[in-house]
Amino acid sequence: MKYILVTGGSRGIGRAVCIRLAQMGLPIIINYHSNEAAAKETQQLVEAQGVNAELMPFDVCDEDQVSKALDTWEDAHPDDYISILVNNAGIRRDGVMFMMSDNDWHDVLRTTLDGFFFLTRRILKHVMPRHHEGRIINIASLSGVKGLPGQANYSAAKAGLIGATKALALETAARNVTVNAVAPGFVETDMTKDLDEDALKQMIPMKRFAKPEEIAEVVAFLASPGAAYITGEVINVNGGLYT
């Protein structure tokens, strides 16, 4: 059986993606780092869609944790494999560069880029030999497309993810594995609750933040059979803020 794995699936965009992709009829694996209560809420919401949901806790930027979690899962599912991977896990540590700590720089890059690398490399080893329609979908950001002040670390991480998306798409296309990115603008999630939403909305032509479900719809399209000929693309979902 095919499975879908969503990293950072306990809240926000990740939760919305899990719920929406459950409507494709495939079981969902919900990765989370530390918030087990929120992950269990997502699990219940996914199961309400009529599919099975499994929790898989690990830190995406810890290679040992990634390997152990997937080893355990593969041992329990010898005839199954993960055909759709959504690399959603990410963190923000905003600040102007001249005051940014080494940890704030490295933690943001490691979560996005090391997390993408460790997990995607492992999943591809099982997807590519099958020549089925595999999907790698990376959640990038407006910050990685145009850059935003106070986010040199986050912009670098997401721009790097976009570059990796385009390169990997060329490596996997002949095996029917597509690799695409979704670049949201400002979205109503816990990650943006510390921002001045009223001021930022004035910069957005549509005068509002996106809902997580609107990002999930784009992910669902890229995961669908109808998107089988789309690869190496970055789809911006930002209300017209940057085109």
Coordinates of C-alpha atoms in Angstrom, one line a residue:
M1 CA 0.0 0.0 0.0
K2 CA 1.1 3.5 -0.7
Y3 CA 1.4 6.0 2.2
I4 CA 1.7 9.8 2.5
L5 CA 4.2 11.3 4.9
V6 CA 3.9 15.0 6.0
T7 CA 6.6 16.5 8.2
G8 CA 5.6 19.1 10.7
G9 CA 2.1 17.8 10.4
S10 CA 0.8 18.6 13.9
R11 CA -0.3 22.2 13.3
G12 CA -0.8 25.0 10.8
I13 CA -0.1 24.2 7.1
G14 CA 1.0 20.7 8.0
R15 CA -2.3 19.8 9.7
A16 CA -4.3 21.3 6.8
V17 CA -2.2 19.3 4.3
C18 CA -2.7 16.1 6.3
I19 CA -6.5 16.5 6.3
R20 CA -6.7 17.5 2.6
L21 CA -4.5 14.7 1.4
A22 CA -6.5 12.2 3.5
Q23 CA -9.3 12.8 1.0
M24 CA -7.1 11.1 -1.7
G25 CA -7.9 7.9 0.2
L26 CA -4.3 7.0 1.2
P27 CA -3.2 6.5 4.8
I28 CA -1.3 9.4 6.3
I29 CA 1.9 9.4 8.4
I30 CA 2.0 12.5 10.6
N31 CA 5.5 13.6 11.6
Y32 CA 6.0 15.9 14.6
H33 CA 8.9 16.9 16.8
S34 CA 7.6 17.6 20.3
N35 CA 3.9 18.5 20.4
E36 CA 2.3 15.1 20.8
A37 CA -1.1 16.6 21.9
A38 CA -1.4 18.6 18.7
A39 CA -0.3 15.6 16.6
K40 CA -3.0 13.5 18.1
E41 CA -5.6 16.1 17.3
T42 CA -4.4 16.0 13.7
Q43 CA -4.6 12.2 13.7
Q44 CA -8.2 12.4 14.8
L45 CA -9.0 14.9 12.1
V46 CA -7.4 12.7 9.5
E47 CA -9.2 9.6 10.7
A48 CA -12.4 11.5 10.5
Q49 CA -11.8 11.6 6.7
G50 CA -12.1 7.8 6.7
V51 CA -8.4 6.8 6.4
N52 CA -5.8 5.5 8.8
A53 CA -3.3 7.9 10.4
E54 CA 0.0 7.0 12.1
L55 CA 2.1 9.3 14.2
M56 CA 5.9 9.3 13.6
P57 CA 7.8 11.5 16.0
F58 CA 11.4 12.6 15.0
D59 CA 13.5 15.7 14.5
V60 CA 13.8 16.1 10.8
C61 CA 17.4 17.5 11.0
D62 CA 18.7 14.6 13.1
E63 CA 19.8 11.9 10.7
D64 CA 19.8 9.2 13.3
Q65 CA 16.2 9.9 14.4
V66 CA 15.1 9.9 10.8
S67 CA 16.7 6.6 10.1
K68 CA 15.5 4.9 13.2
A69 CA 11.9 6.1 12.7
L70 CA 11.8 4.9 9.1
D71 CA 13.5 1.6 9.9
T72 CA 10.9 0.9 12.5
W73 CA 8.1 1.8 10.1
E74 CA 9.5 -0.3 7.3
D75 CA 9.9 -3.3 9.6
A76 CA 6.2 -3.0 10.5
H77 CA 5.1 -2.4 6.9
P78 CA 7.2 -4.8 4.8
D79 CA 4.9 -4.6 1.7
D80 CA 4.2 -0.8 1.9
Y81 CA 6.1 2.3 0.9
I82 CA 5.8 6.1 1.1
S83 CA 4.9 7.4 -2.3
I84 CA 4.1 11.0 -1.4
L85 CA 6.4 13.1 0.8
V86 CA 5.5 16.6 1.9
N87 CA 8.6 18.4 3.4
N88 CA 6.8 21.0 5.5
A89 CA 8.8 21.2 8.7
G90 CA 10.4 24.5 9.3
I91 CA 11.1 27.1 12.0
R92 CA 11.6 30.9 12.1
R93 CA 14.3 32.7 14.1
D94 CA 13.9 36.3 12.8
G95 CA 16.4 39.0 13.4
V96 CA 18.6 41.5 11.6
M97 CA 21.8 39.7 10.5
F98 CA 24.3 41.9 12.4
M99 CA 22.6 40.8 15.6
M100 CA 21.8 37.2 14.6
S101 CA 23.3 34.4 16.7
D102 CA 25.1 31.4 15.2
N103 CA 22.4 29.1 16.5
D104 CA 19.6 31.2 15.0
W105 CA 21.4 30.9 11.6
H106 CA 22.2 27.2 11.7
D107 CA 19.0 26.0 13.4
V108 CA 16.8 27.5 10.6
L109 CA 19.0 26.2 7.8
R110 CA 19.3 22.7 9.4
T111 CA 15.6 22.3 9.9
T112 CA 14.7 23.2 6.3
L113 CA 17.7 21.9 4.3
D114 CA 19.1 19.0 6.4
G115 CA 15.5 17.9 7.0
F116 CA 14.7 17.9 3.3
F117 CA 18.0 16.1 2.5
F118 CA 17.9 13.3 5.1
L119 CA 14.2 12.4 4.6
T120 CA 14.0 12.8 0.8
R121 CA 17.1 10.8 0.2
R122 CA 15.7 8.0 2.3
I123 CA 12.3 8.0 0.7
L124 CA 13.7 8.1 -2.9
K125 CA 15.5 4.8 -2.3
H126 CA 12.2 3.1 -2.2
V127 CA 10.1 5.2 -4.6
M128 CA 12.5 5.5 -7.6
P129 CA 13.0 1.7 -8.3
R130 CA 9.3 1.2 -8.6
H131 CA 8.8 3.7 -11.5
H132 CA 5.4 4.6 -10.0
E133 CA 4.2 8.2 -9.8
G134 CA 6.0 9.4 -6.7
R135 CA 5.7 12.9 -5.4
I136 CA 8.1 15.1 -3.5
I137 CA 6.4 18.4 -2.5
N138 CA 8.5 21.0 -0.6
I139 CA 6.9 23.9 1.3
A140 CA 9.1 26.9 0.5
S141 CA 8.1 30.5 1.2
L142 CA 7.7 33.9 -0.3
S143 CA 10.8 34.7 1.8
G144 CA 12.8 32.3 -0.4
V145 CA 11.5 33.8 -3.6
K146 CA 12.0 37.5 -3.0
G147 CA 13.7 37.8 0.4
L148 CA 12.3 39.6 3.4
P149 CA 14.1 41.9 5.9
G150 CA 14.9 40.3 9.2
Q151 CA 14.8 36.8 7.6
A152 CA 18.3 36.3 6.1
N153 CA 18.4 32.8 7.6
Y154 CA 14.9 31.9 6.7
S155 CA 15.3 33.3 3.2
A156 CA 18.5 31.5 2.7
A157 CA 17.0 28.2 3.8
K158 CA 13.9 28.5 1.6
A159 CA 15.8 29.7 -1.4
G160 CA 18.1 26.7 -1.0
L161 CA 15.1 24.5 -0.8
I162 CA 13.8 25.9 -4.1
G163 CA 17.2 25.3 -5.7
A164 CA 17.3 21.7 -4.5
T165 CA 13.7 21.2 -5.8
K166 CA 14.7 22.3 -9.3
A167 CA 17.9 20.1 -9.3
L168 CA 16.2 17.0 -7.9
A169 CA 13.4 17.2 -10.3
L170 CA 15.8 16.6 -13.1
E171 CA 17.3 13.6 -11.4
T172 CA 14.0 11.9 -10.7
A173 CA 11.9 12.7 -13.8
A174 CA 12.8 9.6 -15.7
R175 CA 11.5 7.5 -12.8
N176 CA 8.1 9.2 -12.8
V177 CA 8.9 11.0 -9.5
T178 CA 7.9 14.7 -9.6
V179 CA 9.5 17.3 -7.3
N180 CA 7.8 20.7 -6.8
A181 CA 7.6 23.5 -4.3
V182 CA 4.8 25.6 -2.9
A183 CA 5.8 29.1 -1.8
P184 CA 3.2 30.6 0.6
G185 CA 3.1 34.2 1.5
F186 CA 1.7 35.2 4.9
V187 CA -0.6 32.4 6.3
E188 CA -2.8 32.4 9.4
T189 CA -0.7 30.0 11.6
D190 CA 1.1 29.9 14.9
M191 CA 4.3 30.8 13.0
T192 CA 2.9 34.2 12.0
K193 CA 0.9 35.1 15.1
D194 CA 3.7 37.3 16.4
L195 CA 3.6 39.5 13.2
D196 CA 1.7 42.8 12.8
E197 CA -1.1 41.3 10.7
D198 CA -3.0 44.6 10.2
A199 CA 0.1 46.4 8.8
L200 CA 1.2 43.5 6.6
K201 CA -2.3 43.1 5.1
Q202 CA -2.0 46.6 3.7
M203 CA 1.0 45.3 1.6
I204 CA -1.0 42.4 0.1
P205 CA -3.2 43.2 -2.9
M206 CA -5.9 40.8 -1.6
K207 CA -5.7 42.5 1.9
R208 CA -5.6 39.3 3.9
F209 CA -3.5 36.4 5.0
A210 CA -4.0 33.0 3.4
K211 CA -5.8 30.2 5.3
P212 CA -3.8 27.0 5.7
E213 CA -6.4 25.2 3.7
E214 CA -5.7 27.3 0.7
I215 CA -2.0 26.1 0.8
A216 CA -3.2 22.5 1.2
E217 CA -5.3 22.7 -1.9
V218 CA -2.2 23.5 -4.0
V219 CA -0.3 20.6 -2.3
A220 CA -3.2 18.3 -3.1
F221 CA -3.1 19.2 -6.8
L222 CA 0.6 18.6 -7.0
A223 CA 0.0 15.2 -5.3
S224 CA -2.7 14.2 -7.7
P225 CA -2.5 12.2 -10.9
G226 CA -3.5 15.4 -12.8
A227 CA -0.1 16.9 -11.9
A228 CA 2.0 14.0 -13.3
Y229 CA 3.6 16.2 -16.0
I230 CA 4.5 19.1 -13.7
T231 CA 8.0 19.0 -12.1
G232 CA 10.7 21.4 -11.0
E233 CA 8.1 24.2 -10.5
V234 CA 7.6 26.7 -7.7
I235 CA 3.9 27.7 -7.2
N236 CA 3.5 31.0 -5.4
V237 CA 0.5 31.4 -3.2
N238 CA 0.7 34.9 -1.8
G239 CA -2.4 36.9 -2.7
G240 CA -0.6 39.0 -5.3
L241 CA 2.1 40.2 -2.9
Y242 CA 4.9 39.1 -5.3
T243 CA 4.3 37.9 -8.9

